[in-house]
Structures are given as C-alpha cells and as structure tokens.
Coordinates of C-alpha atoms in Angstrom, one line a residue:
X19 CA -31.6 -19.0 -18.2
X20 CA -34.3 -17.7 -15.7
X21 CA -34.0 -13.7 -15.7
X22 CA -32.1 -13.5 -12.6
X23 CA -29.3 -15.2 -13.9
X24 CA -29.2 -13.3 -17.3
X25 CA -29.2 -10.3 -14.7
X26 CA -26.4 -12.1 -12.5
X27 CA -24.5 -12.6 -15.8
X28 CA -24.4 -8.8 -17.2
X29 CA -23.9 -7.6 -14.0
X30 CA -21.2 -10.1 -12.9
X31 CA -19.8 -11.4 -16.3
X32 CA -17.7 -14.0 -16.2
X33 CA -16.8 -16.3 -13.1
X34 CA -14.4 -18.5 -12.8
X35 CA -15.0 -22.1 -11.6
X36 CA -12.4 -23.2 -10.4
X37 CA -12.0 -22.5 -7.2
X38 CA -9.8 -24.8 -5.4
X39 CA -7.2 -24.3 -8.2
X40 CA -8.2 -20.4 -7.6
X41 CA -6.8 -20.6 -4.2
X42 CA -3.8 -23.2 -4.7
X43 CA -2.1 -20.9 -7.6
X44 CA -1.5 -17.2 -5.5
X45 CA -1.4 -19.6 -1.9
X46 CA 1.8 -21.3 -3.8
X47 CA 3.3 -17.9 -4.8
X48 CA 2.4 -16.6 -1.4
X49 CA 4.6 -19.5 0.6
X50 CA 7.7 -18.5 -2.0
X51 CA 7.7 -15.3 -1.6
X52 CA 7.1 -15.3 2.0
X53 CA 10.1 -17.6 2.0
X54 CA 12.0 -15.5 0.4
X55 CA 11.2 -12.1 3.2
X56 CA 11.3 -14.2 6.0
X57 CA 14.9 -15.5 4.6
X58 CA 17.7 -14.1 6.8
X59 CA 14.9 -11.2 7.8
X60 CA 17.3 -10.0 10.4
X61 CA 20.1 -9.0 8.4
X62 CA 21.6 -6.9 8.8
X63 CA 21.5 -6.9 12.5
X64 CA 21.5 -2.7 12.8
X65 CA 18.8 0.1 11.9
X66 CA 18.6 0.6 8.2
X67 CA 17.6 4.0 6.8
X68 CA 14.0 5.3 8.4
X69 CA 14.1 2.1 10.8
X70 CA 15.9 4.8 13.0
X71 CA 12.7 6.1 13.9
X72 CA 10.2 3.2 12.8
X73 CA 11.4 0.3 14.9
X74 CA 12.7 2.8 18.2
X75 CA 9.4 4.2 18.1
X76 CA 7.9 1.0 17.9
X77 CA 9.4 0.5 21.3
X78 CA 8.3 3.2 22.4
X79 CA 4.9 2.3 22.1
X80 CA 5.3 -0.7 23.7
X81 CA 7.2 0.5 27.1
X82 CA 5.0 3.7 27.4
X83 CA 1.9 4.1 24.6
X84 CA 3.6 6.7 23.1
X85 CA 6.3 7.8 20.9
X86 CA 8.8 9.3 23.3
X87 CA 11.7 11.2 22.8
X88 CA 15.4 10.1 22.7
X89 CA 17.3 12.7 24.7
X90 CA 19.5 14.9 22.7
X91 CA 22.0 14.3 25.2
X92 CA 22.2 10.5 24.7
X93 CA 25.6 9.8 21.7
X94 CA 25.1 7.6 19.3
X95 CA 21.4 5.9 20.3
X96 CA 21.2 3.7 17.5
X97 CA 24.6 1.7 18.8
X98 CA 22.9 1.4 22.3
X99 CA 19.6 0.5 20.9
X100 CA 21.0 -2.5 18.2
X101 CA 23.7 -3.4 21.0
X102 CA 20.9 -4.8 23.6
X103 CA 19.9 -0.9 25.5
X104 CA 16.7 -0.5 23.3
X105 CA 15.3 1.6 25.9
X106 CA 17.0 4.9 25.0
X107 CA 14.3 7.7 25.8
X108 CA 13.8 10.3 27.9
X109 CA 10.6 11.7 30.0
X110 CA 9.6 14.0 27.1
X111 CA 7.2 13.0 24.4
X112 CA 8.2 12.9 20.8
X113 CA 6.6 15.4 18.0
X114 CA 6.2 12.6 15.5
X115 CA 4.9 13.4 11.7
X116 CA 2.9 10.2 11.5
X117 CA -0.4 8.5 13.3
X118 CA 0.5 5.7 15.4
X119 CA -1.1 2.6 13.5
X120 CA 2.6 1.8 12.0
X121 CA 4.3 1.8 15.0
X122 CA 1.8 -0.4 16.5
X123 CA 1.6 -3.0 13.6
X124 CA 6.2 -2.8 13.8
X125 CA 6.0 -3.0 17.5
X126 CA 3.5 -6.3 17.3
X127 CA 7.2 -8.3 15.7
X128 CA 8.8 -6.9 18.7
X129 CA 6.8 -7.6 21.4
X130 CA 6.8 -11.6 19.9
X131 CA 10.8 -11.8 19.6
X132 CA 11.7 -8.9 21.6
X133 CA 13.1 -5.5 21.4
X134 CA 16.6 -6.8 20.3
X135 CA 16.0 -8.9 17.8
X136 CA 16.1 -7.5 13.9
X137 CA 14.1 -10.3 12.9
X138 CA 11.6 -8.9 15.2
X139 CA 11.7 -5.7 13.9
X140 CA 11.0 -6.5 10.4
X141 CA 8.8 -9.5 11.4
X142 CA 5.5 -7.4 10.3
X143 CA 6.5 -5.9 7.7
X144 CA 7.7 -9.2 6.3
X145 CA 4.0 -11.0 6.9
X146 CA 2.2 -7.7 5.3
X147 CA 4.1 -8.2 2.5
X148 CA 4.1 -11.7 2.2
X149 CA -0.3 -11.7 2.6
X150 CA -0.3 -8.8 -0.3
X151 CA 0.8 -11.2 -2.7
X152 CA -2.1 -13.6 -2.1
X153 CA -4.6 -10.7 -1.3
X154 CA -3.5 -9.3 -5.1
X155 CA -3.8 -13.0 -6.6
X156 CA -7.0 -13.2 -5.5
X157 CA -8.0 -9.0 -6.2
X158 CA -6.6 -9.9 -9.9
X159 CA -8.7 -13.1 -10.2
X160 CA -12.2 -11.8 -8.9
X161 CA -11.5 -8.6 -11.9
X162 CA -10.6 -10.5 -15.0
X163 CA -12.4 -13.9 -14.1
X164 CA -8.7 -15.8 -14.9
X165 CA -7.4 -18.4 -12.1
X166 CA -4.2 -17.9 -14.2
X167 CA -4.3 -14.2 -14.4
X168 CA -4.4 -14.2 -10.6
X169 CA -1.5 -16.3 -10.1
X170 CA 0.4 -13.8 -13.0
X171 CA -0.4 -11.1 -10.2
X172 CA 0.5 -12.8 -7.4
X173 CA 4.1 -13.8 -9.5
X174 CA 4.5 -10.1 -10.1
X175 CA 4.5 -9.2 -6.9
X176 CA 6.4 -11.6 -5.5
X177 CA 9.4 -11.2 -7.6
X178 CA 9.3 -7.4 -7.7
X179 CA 12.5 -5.8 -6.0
X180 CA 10.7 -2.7 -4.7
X181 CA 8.3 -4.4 -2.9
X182 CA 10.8 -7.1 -1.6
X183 CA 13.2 -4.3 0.1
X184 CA 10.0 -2.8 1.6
X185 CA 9.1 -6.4 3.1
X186 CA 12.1 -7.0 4.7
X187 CA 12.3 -3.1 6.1
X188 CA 10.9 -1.8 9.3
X189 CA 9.2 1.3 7.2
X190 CA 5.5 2.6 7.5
X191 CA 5.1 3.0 3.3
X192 CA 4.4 -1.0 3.1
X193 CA 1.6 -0.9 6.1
X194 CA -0.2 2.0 4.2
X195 CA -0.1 0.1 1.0
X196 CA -1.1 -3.3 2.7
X197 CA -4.0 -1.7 4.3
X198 CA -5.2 0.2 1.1
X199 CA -5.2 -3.1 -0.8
X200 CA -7.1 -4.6 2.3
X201 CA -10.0 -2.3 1.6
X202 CA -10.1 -2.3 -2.0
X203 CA -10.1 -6.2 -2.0
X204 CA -13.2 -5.8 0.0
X205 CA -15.1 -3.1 -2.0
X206 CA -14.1 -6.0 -4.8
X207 CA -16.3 -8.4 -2.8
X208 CA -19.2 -5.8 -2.0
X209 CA -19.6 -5.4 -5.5
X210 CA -19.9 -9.0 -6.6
X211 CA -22.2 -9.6 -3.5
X212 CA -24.3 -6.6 -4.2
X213 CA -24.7 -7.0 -8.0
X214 CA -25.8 -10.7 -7.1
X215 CA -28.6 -9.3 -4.9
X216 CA -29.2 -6.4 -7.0
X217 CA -30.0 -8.9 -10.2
X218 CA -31.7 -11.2 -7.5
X219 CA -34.2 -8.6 -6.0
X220 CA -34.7 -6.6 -9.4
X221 CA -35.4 -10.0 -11.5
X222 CA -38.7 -10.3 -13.1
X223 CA -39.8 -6.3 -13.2
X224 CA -39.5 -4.7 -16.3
X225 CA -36.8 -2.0 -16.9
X226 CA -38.0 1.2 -16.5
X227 CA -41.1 0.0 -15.0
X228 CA -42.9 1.8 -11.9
X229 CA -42.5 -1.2 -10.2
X230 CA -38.8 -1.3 -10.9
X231 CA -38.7 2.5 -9.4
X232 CA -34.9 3.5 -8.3
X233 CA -34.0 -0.3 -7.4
X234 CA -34.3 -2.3 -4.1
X235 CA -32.2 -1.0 -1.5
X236 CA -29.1 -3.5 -0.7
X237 CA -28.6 -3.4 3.0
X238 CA -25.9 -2.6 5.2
X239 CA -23.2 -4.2 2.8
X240 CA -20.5 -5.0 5.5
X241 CA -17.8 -5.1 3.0
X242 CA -17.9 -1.7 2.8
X243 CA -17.5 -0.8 6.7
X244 CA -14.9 -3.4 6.3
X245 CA -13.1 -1.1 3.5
X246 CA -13.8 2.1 5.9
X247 CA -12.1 0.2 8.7
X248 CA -9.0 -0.5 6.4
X249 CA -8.7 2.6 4.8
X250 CA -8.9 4.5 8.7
X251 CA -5.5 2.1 9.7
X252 CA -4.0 3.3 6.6
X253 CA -4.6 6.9 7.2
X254 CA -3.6 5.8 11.0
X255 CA -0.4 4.8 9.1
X256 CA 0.2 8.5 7.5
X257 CA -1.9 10.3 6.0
X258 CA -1.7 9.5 2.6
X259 CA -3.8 6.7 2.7
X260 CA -6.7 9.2 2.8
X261 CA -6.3 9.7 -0.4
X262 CA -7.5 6.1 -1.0
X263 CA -10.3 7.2 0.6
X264 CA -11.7 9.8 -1.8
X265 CA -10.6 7.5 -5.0
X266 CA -12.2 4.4 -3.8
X267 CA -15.3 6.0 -2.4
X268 CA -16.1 7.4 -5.7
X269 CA -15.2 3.9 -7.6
X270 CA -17.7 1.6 -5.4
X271 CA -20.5 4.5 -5.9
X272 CA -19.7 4.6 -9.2
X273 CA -20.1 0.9 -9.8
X274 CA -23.3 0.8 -8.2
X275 CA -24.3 3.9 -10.5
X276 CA -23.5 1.2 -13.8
X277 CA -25.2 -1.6 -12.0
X278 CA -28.6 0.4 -11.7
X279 CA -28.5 1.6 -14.4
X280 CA -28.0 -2.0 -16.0
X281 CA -30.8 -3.1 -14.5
X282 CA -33.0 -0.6 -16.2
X283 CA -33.8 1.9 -13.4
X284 CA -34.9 5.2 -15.0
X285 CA -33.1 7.7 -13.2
X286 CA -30.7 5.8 -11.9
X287 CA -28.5 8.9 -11.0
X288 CA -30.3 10.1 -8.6
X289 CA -31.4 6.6 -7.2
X290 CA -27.7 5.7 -6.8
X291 CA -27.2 8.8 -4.7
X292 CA -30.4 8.4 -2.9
X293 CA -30.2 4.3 -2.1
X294 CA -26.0 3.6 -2.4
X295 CA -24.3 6.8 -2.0
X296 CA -25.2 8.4 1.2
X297 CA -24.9 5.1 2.7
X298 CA -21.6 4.3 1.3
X299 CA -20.6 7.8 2.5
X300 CA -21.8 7.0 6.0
X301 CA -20.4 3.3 6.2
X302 CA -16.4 4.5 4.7
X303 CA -16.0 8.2 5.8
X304 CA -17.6 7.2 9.6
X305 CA -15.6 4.0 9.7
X306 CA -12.5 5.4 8.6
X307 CA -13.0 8.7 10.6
X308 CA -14.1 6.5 13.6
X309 CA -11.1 3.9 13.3
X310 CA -8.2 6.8 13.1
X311 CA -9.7 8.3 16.1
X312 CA -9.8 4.9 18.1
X313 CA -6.0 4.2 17.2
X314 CA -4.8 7.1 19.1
X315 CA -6.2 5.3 22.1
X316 CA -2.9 5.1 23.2
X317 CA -2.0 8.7 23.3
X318 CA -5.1 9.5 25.0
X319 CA -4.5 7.4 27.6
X320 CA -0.8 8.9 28.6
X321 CA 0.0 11.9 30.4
X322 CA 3.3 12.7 28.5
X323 CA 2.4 12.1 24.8
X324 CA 3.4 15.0 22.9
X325 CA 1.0 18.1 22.9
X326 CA -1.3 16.1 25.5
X327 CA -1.6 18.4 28.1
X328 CA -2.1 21.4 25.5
X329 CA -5.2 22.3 25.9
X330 CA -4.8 22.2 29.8
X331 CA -2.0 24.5 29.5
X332 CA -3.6 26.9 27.4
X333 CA -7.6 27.9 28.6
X334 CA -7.9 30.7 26.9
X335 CA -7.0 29.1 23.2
X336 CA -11.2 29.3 22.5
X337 CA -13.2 26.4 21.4
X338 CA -13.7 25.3 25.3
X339 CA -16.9 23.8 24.4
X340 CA -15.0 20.9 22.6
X341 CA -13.1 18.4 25.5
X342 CA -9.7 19.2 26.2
X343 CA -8.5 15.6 25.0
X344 CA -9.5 16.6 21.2
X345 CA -8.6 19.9 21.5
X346 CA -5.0 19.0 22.2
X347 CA -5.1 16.3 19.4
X348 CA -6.3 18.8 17.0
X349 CA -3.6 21.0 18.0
X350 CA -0.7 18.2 17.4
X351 CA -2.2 17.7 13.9
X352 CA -1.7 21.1 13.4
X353 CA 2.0 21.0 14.3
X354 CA 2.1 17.7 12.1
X355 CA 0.5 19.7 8.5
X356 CA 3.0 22.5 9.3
X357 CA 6.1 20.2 9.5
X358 CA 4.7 18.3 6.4
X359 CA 4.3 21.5 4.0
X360 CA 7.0 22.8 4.9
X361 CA 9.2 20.0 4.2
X362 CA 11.5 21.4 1.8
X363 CA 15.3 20.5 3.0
X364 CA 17.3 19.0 0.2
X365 CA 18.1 15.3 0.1
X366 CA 20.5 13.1 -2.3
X367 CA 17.4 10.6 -2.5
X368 CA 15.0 13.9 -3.1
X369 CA 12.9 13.1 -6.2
X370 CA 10.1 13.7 -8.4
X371 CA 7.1 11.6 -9.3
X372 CA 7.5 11.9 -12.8
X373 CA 10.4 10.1 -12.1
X374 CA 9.0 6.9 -10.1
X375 CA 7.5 4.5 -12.6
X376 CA 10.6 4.5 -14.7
X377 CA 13.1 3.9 -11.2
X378 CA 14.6 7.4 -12.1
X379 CA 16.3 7.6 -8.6
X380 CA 15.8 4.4 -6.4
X381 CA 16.7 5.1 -2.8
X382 CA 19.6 3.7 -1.0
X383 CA 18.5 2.4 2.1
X384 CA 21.8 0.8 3.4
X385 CA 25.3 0.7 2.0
X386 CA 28.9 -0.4 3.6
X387 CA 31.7 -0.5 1.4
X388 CA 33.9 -3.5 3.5
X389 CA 37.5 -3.9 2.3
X390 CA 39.3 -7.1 2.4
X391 CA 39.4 -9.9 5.7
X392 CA 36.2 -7.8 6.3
X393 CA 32.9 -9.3 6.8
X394 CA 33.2 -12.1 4.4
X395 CA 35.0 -9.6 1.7
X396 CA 37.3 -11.5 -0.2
X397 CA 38.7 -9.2 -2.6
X398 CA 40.4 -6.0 -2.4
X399 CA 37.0 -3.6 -2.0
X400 CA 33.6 -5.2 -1.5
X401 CA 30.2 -3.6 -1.1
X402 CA 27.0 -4.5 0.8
X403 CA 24.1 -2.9 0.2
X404 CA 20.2 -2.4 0.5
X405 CA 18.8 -0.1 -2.5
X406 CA 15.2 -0.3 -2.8
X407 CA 15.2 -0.8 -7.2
X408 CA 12.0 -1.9 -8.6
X409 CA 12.1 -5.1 -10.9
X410 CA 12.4 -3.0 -14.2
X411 CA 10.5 -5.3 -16.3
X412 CA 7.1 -4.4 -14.4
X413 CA 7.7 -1.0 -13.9
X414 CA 9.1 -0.7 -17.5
X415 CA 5.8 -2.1 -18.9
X416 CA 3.8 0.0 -15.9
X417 CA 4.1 2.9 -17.7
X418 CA 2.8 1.6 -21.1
X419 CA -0.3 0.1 -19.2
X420 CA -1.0 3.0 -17.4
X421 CA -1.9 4.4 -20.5
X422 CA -3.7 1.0 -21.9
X423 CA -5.8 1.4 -18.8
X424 CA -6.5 4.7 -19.2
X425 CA -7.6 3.9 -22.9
X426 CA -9.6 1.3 -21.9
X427 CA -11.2 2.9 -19.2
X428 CA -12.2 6.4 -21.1
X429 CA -12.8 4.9 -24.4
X430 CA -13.7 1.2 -23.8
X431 CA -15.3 2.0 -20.3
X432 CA -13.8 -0.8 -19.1
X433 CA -14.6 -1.3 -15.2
X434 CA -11.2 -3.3 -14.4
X435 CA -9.4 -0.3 -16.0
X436 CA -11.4 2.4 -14.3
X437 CA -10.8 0.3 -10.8
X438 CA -7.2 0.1 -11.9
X439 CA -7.2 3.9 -12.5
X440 CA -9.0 4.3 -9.2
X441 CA -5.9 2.8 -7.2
X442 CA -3.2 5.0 -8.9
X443 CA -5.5 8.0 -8.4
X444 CA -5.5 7.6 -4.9
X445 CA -1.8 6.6 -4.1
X446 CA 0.4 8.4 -7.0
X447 CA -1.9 11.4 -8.2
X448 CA -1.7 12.9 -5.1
X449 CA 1.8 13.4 -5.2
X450 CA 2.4 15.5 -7.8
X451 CA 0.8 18.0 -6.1
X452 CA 3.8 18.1 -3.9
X453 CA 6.8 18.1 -6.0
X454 CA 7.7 21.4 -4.6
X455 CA 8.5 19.1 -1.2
X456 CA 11.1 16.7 -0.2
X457 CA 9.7 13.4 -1.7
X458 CA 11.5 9.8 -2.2
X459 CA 10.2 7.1 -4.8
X460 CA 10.1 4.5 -2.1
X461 CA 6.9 6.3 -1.6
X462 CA 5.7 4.4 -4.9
X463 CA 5.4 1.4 -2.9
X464 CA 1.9 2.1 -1.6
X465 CA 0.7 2.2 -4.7
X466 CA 2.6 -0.4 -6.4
X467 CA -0.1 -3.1 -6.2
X468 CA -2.4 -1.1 -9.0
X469 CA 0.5 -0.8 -11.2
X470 CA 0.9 -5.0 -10.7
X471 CA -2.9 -4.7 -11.8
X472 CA -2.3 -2.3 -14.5
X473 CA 0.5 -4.8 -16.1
X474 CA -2.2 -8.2 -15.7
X475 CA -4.7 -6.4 -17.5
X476 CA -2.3 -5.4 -20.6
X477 CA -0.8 -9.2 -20.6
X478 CA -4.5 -10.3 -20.5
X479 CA -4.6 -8.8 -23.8
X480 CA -1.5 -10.5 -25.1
X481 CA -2.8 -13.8 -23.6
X482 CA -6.1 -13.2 -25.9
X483 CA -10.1 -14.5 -25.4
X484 CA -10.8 -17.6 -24.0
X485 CA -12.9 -17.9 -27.4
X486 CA -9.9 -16.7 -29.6
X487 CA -8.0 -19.0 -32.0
X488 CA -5.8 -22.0 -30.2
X489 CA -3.0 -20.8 -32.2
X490 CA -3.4 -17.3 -30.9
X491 CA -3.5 -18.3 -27.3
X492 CA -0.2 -20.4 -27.5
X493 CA 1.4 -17.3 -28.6
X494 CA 0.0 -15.2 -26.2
X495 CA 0.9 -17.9 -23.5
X496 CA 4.8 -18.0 -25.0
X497 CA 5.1 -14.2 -24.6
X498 CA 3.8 -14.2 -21.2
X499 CA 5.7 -17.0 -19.9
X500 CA 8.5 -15.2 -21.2
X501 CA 7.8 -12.1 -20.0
X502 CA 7.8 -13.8 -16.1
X503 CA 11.2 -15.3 -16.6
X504 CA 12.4 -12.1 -17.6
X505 CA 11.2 -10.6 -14.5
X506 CA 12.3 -13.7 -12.4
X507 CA 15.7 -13.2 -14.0
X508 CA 15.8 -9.8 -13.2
X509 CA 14.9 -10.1 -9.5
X510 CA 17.5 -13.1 -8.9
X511 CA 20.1 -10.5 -10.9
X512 CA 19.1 -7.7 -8.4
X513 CA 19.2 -10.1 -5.0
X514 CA 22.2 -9.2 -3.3
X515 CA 21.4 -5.3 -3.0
X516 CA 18.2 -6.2 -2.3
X517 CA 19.3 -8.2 0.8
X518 CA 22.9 -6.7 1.6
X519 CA 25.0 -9.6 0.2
X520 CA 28.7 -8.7 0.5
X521 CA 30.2 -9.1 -2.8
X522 CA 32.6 -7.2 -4.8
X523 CA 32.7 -4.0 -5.6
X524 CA 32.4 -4.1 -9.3
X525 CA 29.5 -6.8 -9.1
X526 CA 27.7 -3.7 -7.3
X527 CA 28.6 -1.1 -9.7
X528 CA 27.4 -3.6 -12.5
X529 CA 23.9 -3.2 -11.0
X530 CA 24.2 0.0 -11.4
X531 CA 22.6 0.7 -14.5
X532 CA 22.7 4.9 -15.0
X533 CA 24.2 7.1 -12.6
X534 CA 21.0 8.3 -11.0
X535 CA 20.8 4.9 -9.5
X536 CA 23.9 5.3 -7.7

C-alpha cells in the first residue's frame, strides 16, 4: 500500500464495496414503508390532534404568507375547514409559537391536492418520513461499513410505530427530525471526503515533521454549508432543532481534531481550531443563522403578519439604528420565548423525559369510541383510534444501547458511538432542562433516528467481526433476524391504533398494555 492509502485506511477504516447492493437494500425498505404511509394517508378525513393548527396554518400560508388568525367569533372552525370552507380566518395575524418552515413544507401537500383533501394534508409529512428511512440506511451504512447493517436501520425505522403515526400526521416534530438527520447525513459525507483529502495532501511527510506543520487546509467543504442549511430549516421548524446545532457542530470539529491528530500533526489542537474550526463555525452557524432568517421571507413581505408593524407603531422602543423590519421580528421572538417558558398548564398527555425511551405515556392523538351500525362497528362498542406508541422492541433495547454507546464512546472512544451520542445530545438532552414545562413524548420523535443508530450499533455487536468464527456469525445472524421479526410482529400487532382501524373495544384495550398508555 502506497502511504496515502495506509493514511485513507486509518482515517476511513473499513468501506464497503458493494455499492449497488448498498443502495438496493434501504431503497427496498424505503418503497415498503412508504407504502405503508401513503396507504389510506387521508384517513381519517378530519383534523387529528395538533393538525388543528398545523394543516389550517398551512393554509394560511398559502392564501396570505402568513399564519393568520381564525376569528374567535367563527363556531366550530374545524367542521367548516374539513367540510370544504378551509378559508376560515379573519384580517388579524396569528401569534404563532413556531417559525414558519413547517407550515411551508405541510402547505407544499396542499397546494398539490388542494386545501380539502387529508391526503393532502399529510402528503409531506408522509414523503419526509418515508426518505428518512433511506437517508438512515444509508447514515447506518457509511458508520459501521455494513450494507446489511444499513438495511437493519432502514428496517427499524420503517416498522417503528412512533415514527409511522408521525408520517401519516400533519405535525411539525417529524420535519424537525427529517431536517436534523438531513444535516448530520451530510457532516457523515464531509468527513469521509475530508479524511480522503486529508490522508491525500498529508501523504509522504513525516509525522510531526515541519513540513507536516498544522495539516493542509481542506477547502470550503460544501457538506458542511449543506448541514448549516439543514439545520437553519430545522430551527425554521421550532426551535429545538438548534440544539442540533451546538451538538453536531462540536462532533464534525471534533472529528477533524482525531483526524489531525492521526495524521501526526504536533499540535493538532490548536491547528484544528485554527484550519477546521472557525471555518466550520462560519460555514454552520452563518448558514443556519442565514437560512432561518430567509424563511421568514414571507412575513416580511406582508403587512398583517403578527407584530409586523411593531416597530412602526412604537418609535421610541430604542435601537432605531437597526431597520424596523428586524426590530419587529425580534420583538415577535420575544413574545414567542415568553409563551414557551411559561408553558406550564397541565395536560393528560403532560410527561417527563425520563419517561420517553421506555413509552411511559404515549400520546393519544385521535380516539372515537363508535357503537354498533356505526362506521363499520360491528359489535356492541367499537373503538378507533390514533395513539402515537413506539414499537417497544426498539425503544426497549434503546435504553440499554444508550448506555453501550455511551460505554463505547467514553471508554472505547469509539467515533460511531460518540456520533451516536452526538444525536441524542442534541434532540433529547435538551429537554430535561424543561421538565418543569408542559412536555409530550411525541417530542421523542425528532430524535428517534439516533436511538435507531444506537440499537444498529449494539446488534452489530451481536452479529460479531467479519473475521470472527462462522459459527459465531450464524448465531449472531439467528438473534438478529429474530430480533426484526419481533419488531415486525409488534408493529403489525399495534397497526390498527396506529392508523384508526375500527375494531372492537376490547381488541383496543388489549393494546393497552399499563394504564399509563391509556
């Protein structure tokens, strides 16, 4: 091997070959599981839980750029909009709690198959979710080198409950998770195509030489404005994905600190700072900043967005040197942190993130309890319901491979782990800094795909080395397969409350496994 490639290989380890096969597996899963959304994606035909909001909003946006207001005045809005009146606003606009990217990406379904339709509603949500499960089969397969750990991921996701109710629901939580995957698949790709050139450019000096110095610099790397660009539609989404922002900002200068360091540079702290970090800082925290600003295009454009005339109205606030325009926005984000921290109203669905990995309190996002001669009912009580429950099985084994990740990570220093890590830092951690507020586990959905990741890498383990014994392999390959039934099972098991099947009343409460879920 020449001593680029020895570089390539410690900085890269081991790449799979396979590439059409790399594609084919998670592109399969994909079609399935977008089969399965897209199934009956309308039903039912009415507003489910925060759709309320979500998919009138969405509206909104289309008809006037802005999230207006539904006069107070006007009964029962929700009728009028599902019975073909969708325009149900007034003049006034709406104090809305999150950033307009959502509503844009729901309104996109709606402007194909209009305003009426519930398929149309639902119809982004449904793609989002059906793309994460090949953007995560192909995430999985660039970290662990496996075609067939990829496809495992892509499985896992497909046939998880939480993340099927969340595809085929008009909600923001899915966008922010879909674009926070987005940008950490492309950090995934910066890193690979900046350790290549990294091992390409530093080949042939000596580590630690003068020549060597802090390491060649490695160019714009567009990945990374692509991650920035991501990560500003998921804080465009709410506000939450800025968390991602901090987590995976740190991970991709952090990698770049190992990879100089592997190289041999000397003081390869400061030279990662100096040649990756201020740059990474520049290309996420300016393309994120840059992109959140951009998608309130639409509210700067209007005249009766909420809080848009502010600054007009109120001269002698101070700051008069900045323009009115982002005065008054900074003003509505004002009024938006106020509403958020003081968000403390008791819910039935109110829970605590200690409580999320282990489905302590699934939310109920739709429930009808028909009797008899009633939509389909054929027994004496039926129920029909939508209740966002996660496939136990991966959740179940989520929480033991948080900690196996964690391990690995800390004590093995294990970069899939510590990326792993990353993910749930930036969409879980957060949280518990908030338990004092009105929270829902639904929430857990935007972080979901790094607990799919956190589950591959522990059944990794059980499948063994590609080197290990052929015996041990066939076990680990027994135990696997098993364990996908067993989540396939469960998902088929939990189907009709995922998708509001009528059926009978008892068949419902069976589901039901402890009280909390009910």
């Amino acid at each position: 091997m020449t001593s680029a490639e020895q570089l390539r290989s410690r900085l890269l380890g081991n790449q799979p070959s396979d590439v059409v096969w790399g594609w084919v597996g998670p592109l399969v899963i994909a079609f399935v599981g977008g089969l399965l959304r897209f199934w009956s994606l309308g039903r039912p035909d009415q507003l489910v839980f925060d759709e309320t909001y979500y998919v009138k909003q969405g509206v909104s946006m289309l008809e006037y750029g802005v999230e207006m207001r539904v006069p107070d005045s006007l009964k029962k809005p929700d009728e009028l909009f599902t019975n073909g009146t969708p325009d149900v606003f007034g003049t006034e606009g709406d104090l809305v709690v999150h950033p307009p990217v959502g509503k844009w990406v729901i309104a996109f379904g709606e402007w194909l198959f209009g305003a009426a339709s519930s398929f149309g509603w639902r119809f982004s949500v449904a793609l989002l979710g059906t793309l994460s499960i090949l953007m995560i089969g192909r995430a999985a397969r660039r970290m662990f080198g496996s075609t067939l750990l990829g496809t495992v991921a892509a499985f896992l996701l497909a046939f998880e409950g939480h993340h099927f109710v969340h595809s085929r629901t008009g909600l923001l939580d899915i966008i922010v998770m879909f674009w926070a995957l987005a940008a950490f698949c492309a950090l995934l790709i910066d890193r690979d195509r900046s350790r290549a050139m990294l091992a390409e450019r530093a080949a042939g000096l000596a580590p630690g030489s003068p020549a060597l110095g802090p390491g060649p610099w490695l160019g714009l790397r567009p990945w990374r404005w692509v991650a920035g660009i991501c990560l500003g539609l998921a804080a465009g989404t709410k506000w939450s994905g800025l968390f991602f922002l901090v987590a995976f900002g740190l991970m991709t200068v952090w990698w770049d600190m190992g990879a100089r360091r592997a190289v041999g540079v000397r003081h390869w702290f400061w030279a990662t700072l100096t040649r990756d970090g201020l740059f990474a800082a520049l290309a996420m925290v300016g393309a994120t900043a840059l992109t959140y600003l951009v998608s309130w295009t639409g509210w700067f454009r209007s005249r009766t967005g909420y809080d848009r005339q502010w600054a007009e109205q109120n001269p002698d606030w101070g700051w008069s040197w900045v323009p009115d325009p982002l005065l008054s926005l900074w003003r509505y984000h004002q009024e938006i942190y106020t509403f958020h921290v003081g968000l403390t109203s008791d819910h039935p669905y109110k829970t605590n993130p200690w409580s999320w990995l282990v489905q302590g309190r699934p939310t109920s996002f739709f429930y009808e309890g028909p009797k008899q001669g009633q939509d389909g009912c054929a027994v004496e009580q039926c129920s029909k319901a939508i209740t966002s429950i996660g496939t136990v099985s991966l959740w179940w084994l989520g929480v033991v491979a948080v900690v196996v990740v964690l391990y690995y990570w800390l004590v093995r220093r294990d970069w899939r782990a510590g990326a792993v890590v990353a993910g749930l830092a930036g969409g879980y951690l957060p949280w518990f800094n908030y338990q004092h507020r009105t929270i829902y586990s639904f929430y857990s959905i935007a972080f979901e795909p790094w607990v799919v990741l956190a589950v591959v890498f522990v059944l990794g383990l059980v499948l063994g080395r590609r080197g290990a014994p052929q015996r041990r392999r066939r076990i680990g390959l027994v135990l696997v397969g098993s364990y996908l039934l067993l989540t396939l099972v469960i998902f088929a098991y939990f189907w009709p409350i995922y998708t509001a099947q009528v059926i009978p009343q008892p068949s419902w409460s069976n589901r039901m496994w402890f009280p909390s879920w009910i």
